[in-house]
């Protein structure tokens, strides 16, 4: 780092953080980006649904993004932020090595951590390859293959099974530990030719480093080439920094998340958030767009601060 004071600290260098840093750099703000090197989509080998970047490896996108941010003066620090505290009118960012950086505004773009339930952790070995969470991210890549869906509730099961059916005529819903499925829901699944498999799932069946089936507790193996487990996940936002500030939160279908306004501002003045840390359903392109909005929102707040200082100097 060439300095210890910046206009903005961006914590997290995924699509949201990098796009915010790009907007701020082009607005001629001094920006430092912190990154611990653990993006949510690290296991995926490509992205879908990103205009002009469809099929690109996510790591390549981040490498290109870093280069673009550096072109406009952005700096990077690869390491973990220990804490962010208010320091008068500014913020103090403490790093793992004990050093501190002073900034005017903060953007938290630290993403989330996907957690499978204990009994399904064994599927994590195939994560991002043929054990998947988002049909829009991965559906086209496994189109026309025998697909499975595992969820933790009837609501999630119906949502994802009916969605996955768009990409394959051969979809199986594994009830796993869902004890009740209404006759109405069963009729909907039957109408879309989605098969229901009773019984608890115990793990994947893998041959030649590819998924070939799902094993049930009674030993039955149901042949599948890919399984969607988005409805079985617990999505834990990496929001310790926001929690420490007491940022306002709300319960959502995906869990408890910090709320932000349309420009990414939290309830804590000067603290913004963007990407999966506040929006678990955001694909890469959505996270990037949220980062762009947050960058613009932060720049507007800094512009107002600059005006106040200028007016005070004239009085």
PDB file of C-alpha atoms in Angstrom:
ATOM      1  CA  UNK A   1       0.000   0.000   0.000  1.00  0.00           C
ATOM      2  CA  UNK A   2       1.289   3.411  -0.946  1.00  0.00           C
ATOM      3  CA  UNK A   3      -0.789   5.275   1.679  1.00  0.00           C
ATOM      4  CA  UNK A   4      -2.811   4.648   4.821  1.00  0.00           C
ATOM      5  CA  UNK A   5      -5.801   6.858   4.045  1.00  0.00           C
ATOM      6  CA  UNK A   6      -8.361   6.423   1.250  1.00  0.00           C
ATOM      7  CA  UNK A   7     -11.763   7.714   0.251  1.00  0.00           C
ATOM      8  CA  UNK A   8     -13.274   4.238   0.193  1.00  0.00           C
ATOM      9  CA  UNK A   9     -12.494   0.749   1.468  1.00  0.00           C
ATOM     10  CA  UNK A  10     -14.085  -2.041  -0.570  1.00  0.00           C
ATOM     11  CA  UNK A  11     -14.049  -5.261   1.428  1.00  0.00           C
ATOM     12  CA  UNK A  12     -14.390  -8.181  -0.960  1.00  0.00           C
ATOM     13  CA  UNK A  13     -13.094  -8.453  -4.524  1.00  0.00           C
ATOM     14  CA  UNK A  14     -15.823 -10.389  -6.236  1.00  0.00           C
ATOM     15  CA  UNK A  15     -18.008  -8.981  -9.008  1.00  0.00           C
ATOM     16  CA  UNK A  16     -19.804  -6.570  -6.668  1.00  0.00           C
ATOM     17  CA  UNK A  17     -16.690  -5.217  -4.999  1.00  0.00           C
ATOM     18  CA  UNK A  18     -14.700  -4.870  -8.195  1.00  0.00           C
ATOM     19  CA  UNK A  19     -17.467  -3.112 -10.112  1.00  0.00           C
ATOM     20  CA  UNK A  20     -17.948  -0.672  -7.245  1.00  0.00           C
ATOM     21  CA  UNK A  21     -14.204  -0.018  -7.160  1.00  0.00           C
ATOM     22  CA  UNK A  22     -14.206   0.555 -10.921  1.00  0.00           C
ATOM     23  CA  UNK A  23     -17.017   3.111 -10.703  1.00  0.00           C
ATOM     24  CA  UNK A  24     -15.294   4.884  -7.824  1.00  0.00           C
ATOM     25  CA  UNK A  25     -11.910   4.871  -9.543  1.00  0.00           C
ATOM     26  CA  UNK A  26     -13.403   6.393 -12.658  1.00  0.00           C
ATOM     27  CA  UNK A  27     -15.010   9.009 -10.399  1.00  0.00           C
ATOM     28  CA  UNK A  28     -11.452   9.867  -9.310  1.00  0.00           C
ATOM     29  CA  UNK A  29     -11.877   8.566  -5.772  1.00  0.00           C
ATOM     30  CA  UNK A  30      -9.023   6.829  -3.968  1.00  0.00           C
ATOM     31  CA  UNK A  31     -10.011   3.217  -3.371  1.00  0.00           C
ATOM     32  CA  UNK A  32      -8.443   0.247  -1.614  1.00  0.00           C
ATOM     33  CA  UNK A  33      -9.887  -3.223  -2.150  1.00  0.00           C
ATOM     34  CA  UNK A  34      -9.398  -5.991   0.407  1.00  0.00           C
ATOM     35  CA  UNK A  35      -9.703  -9.634  -0.598  1.00  0.00           C
ATOM     36  CA  UNK A  36      -9.186 -12.912   1.254  1.00  0.00           C
ATOM     37  CA  UNK A  37      -9.257 -14.960  -1.953  1.00  0.00           C
ATOM     38  CA  UNK A  38     -12.323 -17.137  -1.331  1.00  0.00           C
ATOM     39  CA  UNK A  39     -15.059 -16.315  -3.871  1.00  0.00           C
ATOM     40  CA  UNK A  40     -18.369 -18.169  -3.592  1.00  0.00           C
ATOM     41  CA  UNK A  41     -18.120 -19.541  -7.135  1.00  0.00           C
ATOM     42  CA  UNK A  42     -14.508 -20.724  -6.889  1.00  0.00           C
ATOM     43  CA  UNK A  43     -15.487 -24.315  -7.738  1.00  0.00           C
ATOM     44  CA  UNK A  44     -17.301 -23.359 -10.958  1.00  0.00           C
ATOM     45  CA  UNK A  45     -15.390 -23.474 -14.230  1.00  0.00           C
ATOM     46  CA  UNK A  46     -17.646 -21.056 -16.093  1.00  0.00           C
ATOM     47  CA  UNK A  47     -20.461 -18.514 -15.749  1.00  0.00           C
ATOM     48  CA  UNK A  48     -23.788 -18.401 -17.542  1.00  0.00           C
ATOM     49  CA  UNK A  49     -26.108 -15.469 -18.166  1.00  0.00           C
ATOM     50  CA  UNK A  50     -23.477 -12.710 -18.131  1.00  0.00           C
ATOM     51  CA  UNK A  51     -23.864 -10.672 -21.316  1.00  0.00           C
ATOM     52  CA  UNK A  52     -20.580 -10.636 -23.308  1.00  0.00           C
ATOM     53  CA  UNK A  53     -18.938 -12.889 -20.680  1.00  0.00           C
ATOM     54  CA  UNK A  54     -21.109 -15.995 -21.015  1.00  0.00           C
ATOM     55  CA  UNK A  55     -19.051 -19.139 -20.464  1.00  0.00           C
ATOM     56  CA  UNK A  56     -16.074 -17.275 -19.003  1.00  0.00           C
ATOM     57  CA  UNK A  57     -14.233 -18.796 -16.064  1.00  0.00           C
ATOM     58  CA  UNK A  58     -15.119 -16.768 -12.936  1.00  0.00           C
ATOM     59  CA  UNK A  59     -11.456 -16.464 -11.961  1.00  0.00           C
ATOM     60  CA  UNK A  60     -10.690 -14.906 -15.342  1.00  0.00           C
ATOM     61  CA  UNK A  61     -13.409 -12.303 -14.801  1.00  0.00           C
ATOM     62  CA  UNK A  62     -11.882 -11.332 -11.464  1.00  0.00           C
ATOM     63  CA  UNK A  63      -8.383 -11.106 -12.949  1.00  0.00           C
ATOM     64  CA  UNK A  64      -9.612  -8.809 -15.723  1.00  0.00           C
ATOM     65  CA  UNK A  65     -11.593  -6.781 -13.188  1.00  0.00           C
ATOM     66  CA  UNK A  66      -8.574  -6.228 -10.984  1.00  0.00           C
ATOM     67  CA  UNK A  67      -6.610  -4.965 -13.964  1.00  0.00           C
ATOM     68  CA  UNK A  68      -9.358  -2.508 -14.866  1.00  0.00           C
ATOM     69  CA  UNK A  69      -9.584  -1.191 -11.306  1.00  0.00           C
ATOM     70  CA  UNK A  70      -5.809  -0.699 -11.175  1.00  0.00           C
ATOM     71  CA  UNK A  71      -5.981   1.372 -14.379  1.00  0.00           C
ATOM     72  CA  UNK A  72      -7.924   3.981 -12.443  1.00  0.00           C
ATOM     73  CA  UNK A  73      -5.664   4.015  -9.407  1.00  0.00           C
ATOM     74  CA  UNK A  74      -7.348   1.368  -7.287  1.00  0.00           C
ATOM     75  CA  UNK A  75      -5.106  -0.510  -4.865  1.00  0.00           C
ATOM     76  CA  UNK A  76      -5.425  -4.062  -3.568  1.00  0.00           C
ATOM     77  CA  UNK A  77      -4.531  -5.745  -0.318  1.00  0.00           C
ATOM     78  CA  UNK A  78      -4.825  -9.527  -0.303  1.00  0.00           C
ATOM     79  CA  UNK A  79      -5.654 -10.373   3.271  1.00  0.00           C
ATOM     80  CA  UNK A  80      -8.361 -10.509   5.889  1.00  0.00           C
ATOM     81  CA  UNK A  81      -9.986  -7.458   7.422  1.00  0.00           C
ATOM     82  CA  UNK A  82     -10.251  -8.050  11.177  1.00  0.00           C
ATOM     83  CA  UNK A  83     -12.577  -5.184  12.003  1.00  0.00           C
ATOM     84  CA  UNK A  84     -13.995  -1.873  10.853  1.00  0.00           C
ATOM     85  CA  UNK A  85     -14.742   0.760  13.473  1.00  0.00           C
ATOM     86  CA  UNK A  86     -15.890   4.349  13.385  1.00  0.00           C
ATOM     87  CA  UNK A  87     -13.061   6.809  13.885  1.00  0.00           C
ATOM     88  CA  UNK A  88     -14.616  10.248  14.319  1.00  0.00           C
ATOM     89  CA  UNK A  89     -16.142  11.212  10.972  1.00  0.00           C
ATOM     90  CA  UNK A  90     -14.248   8.388   9.254  1.00  0.00           C
ATOM     91  CA  UNK A  91     -13.646   4.649   9.635  1.00  0.00           C
ATOM     92  CA  UNK A  92     -10.638   2.641  10.739  1.00  0.00           C
ATOM     93  CA  UNK A  93     -10.025  -0.654   8.941  1.00  0.00           C
ATOM     94  CA  UNK A  94      -7.848  -3.056  10.919  1.00  0.00           C
ATOM     95  CA  UNK A  95      -5.952  -5.780   9.076  1.00  0.00           C
ATOM     96  CA  UNK A  96      -4.780  -9.186  10.249  1.00  0.00           C
ATOM     97  CA  UNK A  97      -1.194  -7.919  10.548  1.00  0.00           C
ATOM     98  CA  UNK A  98      -2.299  -5.230  12.999  1.00  0.00           C
ATOM     99  CA  UNK A  99      -1.989  -2.310  10.595  1.00  0.00           C
ATOM    100  CA  UNK A 100      -4.848   0.150  10.160  1.00  0.00           C
ATOM    101  CA  UNK A 101      -6.199   2.110   7.208  1.00  0.00           C
ATOM    102  CA  UNK A 102      -8.395   5.194   7.543  1.00  0.00           C
ATOM    103  CA  UNK A 103     -11.236   5.659   5.051  1.00  0.00           C
ATOM    104  CA  UNK A 104     -14.240   7.919   4.575  1.00  0.00           C
ATOM    105  CA  UNK A 105     -16.738   5.285   3.431  1.00  0.00           C
ATOM    106  CA  UNK A 106     -16.967   1.488   3.482  1.00  0.00           C
ATOM    107  CA  UNK A 107     -18.471  -1.013   1.063  1.00  0.00           C
ATOM    108  CA  UNK A 108     -18.918  -4.561   2.343  1.00  0.00           C
ATOM    109  CA  UNK A 109     -19.035  -7.088  -0.511  1.00  0.00           C
ATOM    110  CA  UNK A 110     -17.924 -10.204   1.345  1.00  0.00           C
ATOM    111  CA  UNK A 111     -20.454 -12.620  -0.139  1.00  0.00           C
ATOM    112  CA  UNK A 112     -21.859 -15.631   1.651  1.00  0.00           C
ATOM    113  CA  UNK A 113     -21.003 -19.209   2.540  1.00  0.00           C
ATOM    114  CA  UNK A 114     -23.162 -22.078   1.244  1.00  0.00           C
ATOM    115  CA  UNK A 115     -23.618 -24.854   3.810  1.00  0.00           C
ATOM    116  CA  UNK A 116     -25.123 -28.246   3.159  1.00  0.00           C
ATOM    117  CA  UNK A 117     -26.890 -29.968   6.054  1.00  0.00           C
ATOM    118  CA  UNK A 118     -24.682 -32.401   7.943  1.00  0.00           C
ATOM    119  CA  UNK A 119     -26.235 -35.491   6.406  1.00  0.00           C
ATOM    120  CA  UNK A 120     -25.580 -34.165   2.889  1.00  0.00           C
ATOM    121  CA  UNK A 121     -22.052 -32.828   3.404  1.00  0.00           C
ATOM    122  CA  UNK A 122     -20.677 -35.708   1.356  1.00  0.00           C
ATOM    123  CA  UNK A 123     -22.190 -34.034  -1.716  1.00  0.00           C
ATOM    124  CA  UNK A 124     -19.864 -31.083  -1.135  1.00  0.00           C
ATOM    125  CA  UNK A 125     -17.045 -33.029  -2.780  1.00  0.00           C
ATOM    126  CA  UNK A 126     -18.834 -32.518  -6.110  1.00  0.00           C
ATOM    127  CA  UNK A 127     -19.817 -28.881  -5.452  1.00  0.00           C
ATOM    128  CA  UNK A 128     -19.880 -26.666  -8.528  1.00  0.00           C
ATOM    129  CA  UNK A 129     -19.282 -29.620 -10.858  1.00  0.00           C
ATOM    130  CA  UNK A 130     -22.347 -31.872 -10.855  1.00  0.00           C
ATOM    131  CA  UNK A 131     -23.784 -30.907  -7.466  1.00  0.00           C
ATOM    132  CA  UNK A 132     -25.272 -27.491  -8.178  1.00  0.00           C
ATOM    133  CA  UNK A 133     -27.387 -24.805  -6.544  1.00  0.00           C
ATOM    134  CA  UNK A 134     -28.659 -22.362  -9.188  1.00  0.00           C
ATOM    135  CA  UNK A 135     -30.503 -23.463 -12.357  1.00  0.00           C
ATOM    136  CA  UNK A 136     -29.826 -20.119 -14.021  1.00  0.00           C
ATOM    137  CA  UNK A 137     -26.110 -20.490 -13.306  1.00  0.00           C
ATOM    138  CA  UNK A 138     -25.804 -24.156 -14.289  1.00  0.00           C
ATOM    139  CA  UNK A 139     -29.029 -25.354 -15.903  1.00  0.00           C
ATOM    140  CA  UNK A 140     -27.963 -24.924 -19.509  1.00  0.00           C
ATOM    141  CA  UNK A 141     -24.688 -26.725 -18.851  1.00  0.00           C
ATOM    142  CA  UNK A 142     -26.534 -29.890 -17.781  1.00  0.00           C
ATOM    143  CA  UNK A 143     -29.465 -29.581 -20.185  1.00  0.00           C
ATOM    144  CA  UNK A 144     -31.199 -32.762 -21.362  1.00  0.00           C
ATOM    145  CA  UNK A 145     -29.444 -34.875 -18.733  1.00  0.00           C
ATOM    146  CA  UNK A 146     -31.050 -36.943 -15.940  1.00  0.00           C
ATOM    147  CA  UNK A 147     -31.315 -34.373 -13.134  1.00  0.00           C
ATOM    148  CA  UNK A 148     -32.220 -34.548  -9.473  1.00  0.00           C
ATOM    149  CA  UNK A 149     -33.433 -32.048  -6.883  1.00  0.00           C
ATOM    150  CA  UNK A 150     -32.909 -32.258  -3.114  1.00  0.00           C
ATOM    151  CA  UNK A 151     -34.525 -29.711  -0.804  1.00  0.00           C
ATOM    152  CA  UNK A 152     -35.196 -29.231   2.900  1.00  0.00           C
ATOM    153  CA  UNK A 153     -38.852 -28.210   2.666  1.00  0.00           C
ATOM    154  CA  UNK A 154     -41.817 -28.769   0.394  1.00  0.00           C
ATOM    155  CA  UNK A 155     -41.806 -25.096  -0.576  1.00  0.00           C
ATOM    156  CA  UNK A 156     -38.176 -25.172  -1.734  1.00  0.00           C
ATOM    157  CA  UNK A 157     -38.662 -28.589  -3.323  1.00  0.00           C
ATOM    158  CA  UNK A 158     -41.535 -27.421  -5.504  1.00  0.00           C
ATOM    159  CA  UNK A 159     -39.799 -24.200  -6.453  1.00  0.00           C
ATOM    160  CA  UNK A 160     -36.590 -25.805  -7.646  1.00  0.00           C
ATOM    161  CA  UNK A 161     -38.041 -28.988  -9.147  1.00  0.00           C
ATOM    162  CA  UNK A 162     -40.473 -27.071 -11.355  1.00  0.00           C
ATOM    163  CA  UNK A 163     -37.703 -24.694 -12.390  1.00  0.00           C
ATOM    164  CA  UNK A 164     -35.146 -27.407 -13.196  1.00  0.00           C
ATOM    165  CA  UNK A 165     -37.770 -29.098 -15.384  1.00  0.00           C
ATOM    166  CA  UNK A 166     -37.176 -26.316 -17.926  1.00  0.00           C
ATOM    167  CA  UNK A 167     -33.760 -27.781 -18.758  1.00  0.00           C
ATOM    168  CA  UNK A 168     -34.565 -31.496 -18.860  1.00  0.00           C
ATOM    169  CA  UNK A 169     -37.460 -33.866 -19.472  1.00  0.00           C
ATOM    170  CA  UNK A 170     -35.970 -36.252 -16.904  1.00  0.00           C
ATOM    171  CA  UNK A 171     -36.204 -34.682 -13.442  1.00  0.00           C
ATOM    172  CA  UNK A 172     -36.501 -36.496 -10.132  1.00  0.00           C
ATOM    173  CA  UNK A 173     -37.443 -34.881  -6.818  1.00  0.00           C
ATOM    174  CA  UNK A 174     -35.844 -36.672  -3.868  1.00  0.00           C
ATOM    175  CA  UNK A 175     -38.074 -36.118  -0.860  1.00  0.00           C
ATOM    176  CA  UNK A 176     -35.171 -36.982   1.471  1.00  0.00           C
ATOM    177  CA  UNK A 177     -36.435 -35.750   4.867  1.00  0.00           C
ATOM    178  CA  UNK A 178     -39.545 -33.951   3.628  1.00  0.00           C
ATOM    179  CA  UNK A 179     -42.307 -35.768   5.488  1.00  0.00           C
ATOM    180  CA  UNK A 180     -45.307 -34.135   3.867  1.00  0.00           C
ATOM    181  CA  UNK A 181     -46.059 -33.203   0.272  1.00  0.00           C
ATOM    182  CA  UNK A 182     -49.613 -32.152  -0.425  1.00  0.00           C
ATOM    183  CA  UNK A 183     -51.790 -33.870  -2.986  1.00  0.00           C
ATOM    184  CA  UNK A 184     -51.961 -30.561  -4.833  1.00  0.00           C
ATOM    185  CA  UNK A 185     -48.160 -30.394  -5.065  1.00  0.00           C
ATOM    186  CA  UNK A 186     -47.989 -34.012  -6.191  1.00  0.00           C
ATOM    187  CA  UNK A 187     -50.488 -33.231  -8.927  1.00  0.00           C
ATOM    188  CA  UNK A 188     -48.379 -30.285 -10.103  1.00  0.00           C
ATOM    189  CA  UNK A 189     -45.270 -32.462 -10.283  1.00  0.00           C
ATOM    190  CA  UNK A 190     -47.158 -35.173 -12.142  1.00  0.00           C
ATOM    191  CA  UNK A 191     -48.454 -32.601 -14.631  1.00  0.00           C
ATOM    192  CA  UNK A 192     -44.837 -31.730 -15.460  1.00  0.00           C
ATOM    193  CA  UNK A 193     -43.704 -35.377 -15.516  1.00  0.00           C
ATOM    194  CA  UNK A 194     -41.425 -34.882 -12.519  1.00  0.00           C
ATOM    195  CA  UNK A 195     -40.896 -38.152 -10.663  1.00  0.00           C
ATOM    196  CA  UNK A 196     -40.934 -38.339  -6.865  1.00  0.00           C
ATOM    197  CA  UNK A 197     -38.487 -40.577  -5.027  1.00  0.00           C
ATOM    198  CA  UNK A 198     -39.351 -41.417  -1.424  1.00  0.00           C
ATOM    199  CA  UNK A 199     -36.647 -42.230   1.100  1.00  0.00           C
ATOM    200  CA  UNK A 200     -33.661 -40.542   2.690  1.00  0.00           C
ATOM    201  CA  UNK A 201     -30.672 -39.629   0.542  1.00  0.00           C
ATOM    202  CA  UNK A 202     -27.283 -40.732   1.901  1.00  0.00           C
ATOM    203  CA  UNK A 203     -24.811 -39.713  -0.783  1.00  0.00           C
ATOM    204  CA  UNK A 204     -23.643 -39.488  -4.387  1.00  0.00           C
ATOM    205  CA  UNK A 205     -22.467 -42.344  -6.539  1.00  0.00           C
ATOM    206  CA  UNK A 206     -19.368 -41.377  -8.514  1.00  0.00           C
ATOM    207  CA  UNK A 207     -17.570 -43.212 -11.294  1.00  0.00           C
ATOM    208  CA  UNK A 208     -14.563 -41.955 -13.266  1.00  0.00           C
ATOM    209  CA  UNK A 209     -14.812 -38.631 -11.415  1.00  0.00           C
ATOM    210  CA  UNK A 210     -18.376 -37.910 -12.479  1.00  0.00           C
ATOM    211  CA  UNK A 211     -21.734 -38.247 -10.770  1.00  0.00           C
ATOM    212  CA  UNK A 212     -23.724 -41.231 -11.994  1.00  0.00           C
ATOM    213  CA  UNK A 213     -26.349 -41.586  -9.307  1.00  0.00           C
ATOM    214  CA  UNK A 214     -27.809 -40.808  -5.886  1.00  0.00           C
ATOM    215  CA  UNK A 215     -27.843 -43.485  -3.190  1.00  0.00           C
ATOM    216  CA  UNK A 216     -30.750 -43.851  -0.756  1.00  0.00           C
ATOM    217  CA  UNK A 217     -30.651 -45.198   2.776  1.00  0.00           C
ATOM    218  CA  UNK A 218     -32.123 -48.533   1.671  1.00  0.00           C
ATOM    219  CA  UNK A 219     -29.282 -49.002  -0.836  1.00  0.00           C
ATOM    220  CA  UNK A 220     -31.273 -48.031  -3.914  1.00  0.00           C
ATOM    221  CA  UNK A 221     -29.317 -46.033  -6.488  1.00  0.00           C
ATOM    222  CA  UNK A 222     -31.208 -43.596  -8.696  1.00  0.00           C
ATOM    223  CA  UNK A 223     -29.204 -42.786 -11.833  1.00  0.00           C
ATOM    224  CA  UNK A 224     -28.562 -39.033 -12.169  1.00  0.00           C
ATOM    225  CA  UNK A 225     -25.920 -36.950 -13.954  1.00  0.00           C
ATOM    226  CA  UNK A 226     -26.360 -33.806 -11.844  1.00  0.00           C
ATOM    227  CA  UNK A 227     -28.212 -32.808  -8.698  1.00  0.00           C
ATOM    228  CA  UNK A 228     -29.516 -29.394  -7.669  1.00  0.00           C
ATOM    229  CA  UNK A 229     -29.336 -28.783  -3.921  1.00  0.00           C
ATOM    230  CA  UNK A 230     -30.132 -25.077  -3.728  1.00  0.00           C
ATOM    231  CA  UNK A 231     -33.233 -25.821  -1.696  1.00  0.00           C
ATOM    232  CA  UNK A 232     -31.203 -27.820   0.826  1.00  0.00           C
ATOM    233  CA  UNK A 233     -28.603 -25.134   1.488  1.00  0.00           C
ATOM    234  CA  UNK A 234     -28.214 -22.776   4.379  1.00  0.00           C
ATOM    235  CA  UNK A 235     -26.814 -19.523   3.034  1.00  0.00           C
ATOM    236  CA  UNK A 236     -24.789 -17.742   5.698  1.00  0.00           C
ATOM    237  CA  UNK A 237     -23.888 -14.139   4.799  1.00  0.00           C
ATOM    238  CA  UNK A 238     -20.301 -13.195   5.619  1.00  0.00           C
ATOM    239  CA  UNK A 239     -21.554 -10.072   7.363  1.00  0.00           C
ATOM    240  CA  UNK A 240     -19.680  -9.929  10.675  1.00  0.00           C
ATOM    241  CA  UNK A 241     -18.600  -6.357   9.888  1.00  0.00           C
ATOM    242  CA  UNK A 242     -22.191  -5.285   9.288  1.00  0.00           C
ATOM    243  CA  UNK A 243     -23.401  -7.096  12.408  1.00  0.00           C
ATOM    244  CA  UNK A 244     -20.777  -5.336  14.502  1.00  0.00           C
ATOM    245  CA  UNK A 245     -22.219  -1.991  13.356  1.00  0.00           C
ATOM    246  CA  UNK A 246     -25.746  -3.135  14.194  1.00  0.00           C
ATOM    247  CA  UNK A 247     -26.983  -2.745  10.619  1.00  0.00           C
ATOM    248  CA  UNK A 248     -30.718  -3.233  10.187  1.00  0.00           C
ATOM    249  CA  UNK A 249     -31.701  -6.745   9.114  1.00  0.00           C
ATOM    250  CA  UNK A 250     -34.755  -8.572   7.801  1.00  0.00           C
ATOM    251  CA  UNK A 251     -35.854 -12.186   7.608  1.00  0.00           C
ATOM    252  CA  UNK A 252     -36.145 -13.454   4.020  1.00  0.00           C
ATOM    253  CA  UNK A 253     -36.997 -16.749   2.360  1.00  0.00           C
ATOM    254  CA  UNK A 254     -33.250 -17.407   2.224  1.00  0.00           C
ATOM    255  CA  UNK A 255     -32.524 -16.400   5.823  1.00  0.00           C
ATOM    256  CA  UNK A 256     -31.642 -13.318   7.849  1.00  0.00           C
ATOM    257  CA  UNK A 257     -29.899 -10.626   5.776  1.00  0.00           C
ATOM    258  CA  UNK A 258     -28.893  -6.998   6.167  1.00  0.00           C
ATOM    259  CA  UNK A 259     -31.189  -4.619   4.303  1.00  0.00           C
ATOM    260  CA  UNK A 260     -29.961  -1.935   1.915  1.00  0.00           C
ATOM    261  CA  UNK A 261     -31.627   0.798  -0.116  1.00  0.00           C
ATOM    262  CA  UNK A 262     -31.628   0.942  -3.912  1.00  0.00           C
ATOM    263  CA  UNK A 263     -28.073   2.344  -3.908  1.00  0.00           C
ATOM    264  CA  UNK A 264     -26.681  -0.207  -1.472  1.00  0.00           C
ATOM    265  CA  UNK A 265     -26.680   1.997   1.638  1.00  0.00           C
ATOM    266  CA  UNK A 266     -27.221   0.184   4.942  1.00  0.00           C
ATOM    267  CA  UNK A 267     -28.865   1.724   7.992  1.00  0.00           C
ATOM    268  CA  UNK A 268     -25.362   2.684   9.207  1.00  0.00           C
ATOM    269  CA  UNK A 269     -24.316   6.077   7.787  1.00  0.00           C
ATOM    270  CA  UNK A 270     -21.339   5.712   5.470  1.00  0.00           C
ATOM    271  CA  UNK A 271     -21.531   1.907   5.293  1.00  0.00           C
ATOM    272  CA  UNK A 272     -22.739   0.241   2.094  1.00  0.00           C
ATOM    273  CA  UNK A 273     -23.174  -3.407   1.110  1.00  0.00           C
ATOM    274  CA  UNK A 274     -23.611  -5.176  -2.228  1.00  0.00           C
ATOM    275  CA  UNK A 275     -23.692  -8.647  -3.738  1.00  0.00           C
ATOM    276  CA  UNK A 276     -24.452 -11.955  -2.061  1.00  0.00           C
ATOM    277  CA  UNK A 277     -23.751 -10.619   1.431  1.00  0.00           C
ATOM    278  CA  UNK A 278     -27.158  -8.902   1.223  1.00  0.00           C
ATOM    279  CA  UNK A 279     -28.731 -10.695  -1.771  1.00  0.00           C
ATOM    280  CA  UNK A 280     -28.265 -14.498  -1.776  1.00  0.00           C
ATOM    281  CA  UNK A 281     -29.983 -14.880  -5.142  1.00  0.00           C
ATOM    282  CA  UNK A 282     -27.736 -12.482  -7.042  1.00  0.00           C
ATOM    283  CA  UNK A 283     -25.932 -14.114  -9.961  1.00  0.00           C
ATOM    284  CA  UNK A 284     -22.580 -12.685 -10.989  1.00  0.00           C
ATOM    285  CA  UNK A 285     -24.069 -10.126 -13.357  1.00  0.00           C
ATOM    286  CA  UNK A 286     -26.576  -9.001 -10.705  1.00  0.00           C
ATOM    287  CA  UNK A 287     -23.818  -8.665  -8.099  1.00  0.00           C
ATOM    288  CA  UNK A 288     -21.780  -6.594 -10.532  1.00  0.00           C
ATOM    289  CA  UNK A 289     -24.769  -4.318 -11.166  1.00  0.00           C
ATOM    290  CA  UNK A 290     -25.357  -3.922  -7.423  1.00  0.00           C
ATOM    291  CA  UNK A 291     -21.700  -2.998  -7.033  1.00  0.00           C
ATOM    292  CA  UNK A 292     -22.030  -0.350  -9.726  1.00  0.00           C
ATOM    293  CA  UNK A 293     -25.034   1.166  -7.941  1.00  0.00           C
ATOM    294  CA  UNK A 294     -23.231   1.117  -4.609  1.00  0.00           C
ATOM    295  CA  UNK A 295     -20.195   2.785  -6.171  1.00  0.00           C
ATOM    296  CA  UNK A 296     -22.405   5.551  -7.530  1.00  0.00           C
ATOM    297  CA  UNK A 297     -24.174   5.892  -4.187  1.00  0.00           C
ATOM    298  CA  UNK A 298     -20.890   6.194  -2.314  1.00  0.00           C
ATOM    299  CA  UNK A 299     -19.570   8.757  -4.778  1.00  0.00           C
ATOM    300  CA  UNK A 300     -22.728  10.845  -4.348  1.00  0.00           C
ATOM    301  CA  UNK A 301     -22.311  10.765  -0.573  1.00  0.00           C
ATOM    302  CA  UNK A 302     -18.673  11.816  -0.920  1.00  0.00           C
ATOM    303  CA  UNK A 303     -19.732  14.596  -3.313  1.00  0.00           C
ATOM    304  CA  UNK A 304     -22.136  15.932  -0.700  1.00  0.00           C
ATOM    305  CA  UNK A 305     -19.383  15.752   1.930  1.00  0.00           C
ATOM    306  CA  UNK A 306     -17.057  17.705  -0.366  1.00  0.00           C
ATOM    307  CA  UNK A 307     -19.737  20.353  -0.811  1.00  0.00           C
ATOM    308  CA  UNK A 308     -20.232  20.743   2.929  1.00  0.00           C
ATOM    309  CA  UNK A 309     -16.512  21.238   3.433  1.00  0.00           C
ATOM    310  CA  UNK A 310     -16.360  23.794   0.606  1.00  0.00           C
ATOM    311  CA  UNK A 311     -19.320  25.733   1.989  1.00  0.00           C
ATOM    312  CA  UNK A 312     -17.813  25.714   5.489  1.00  0.00           C
ATOM    313  CA  UNK A 313     -14.569  27.173   4.132  1.00  0.00           C
ATOM    314  CA  UNK A 314     -16.510  30.052   2.555  1.00  0.00           C
ATOM    315  CA  UNK A 315     -18.325  30.998   5.738  1.00  0.00           C
TER     316      UNK A 315
END
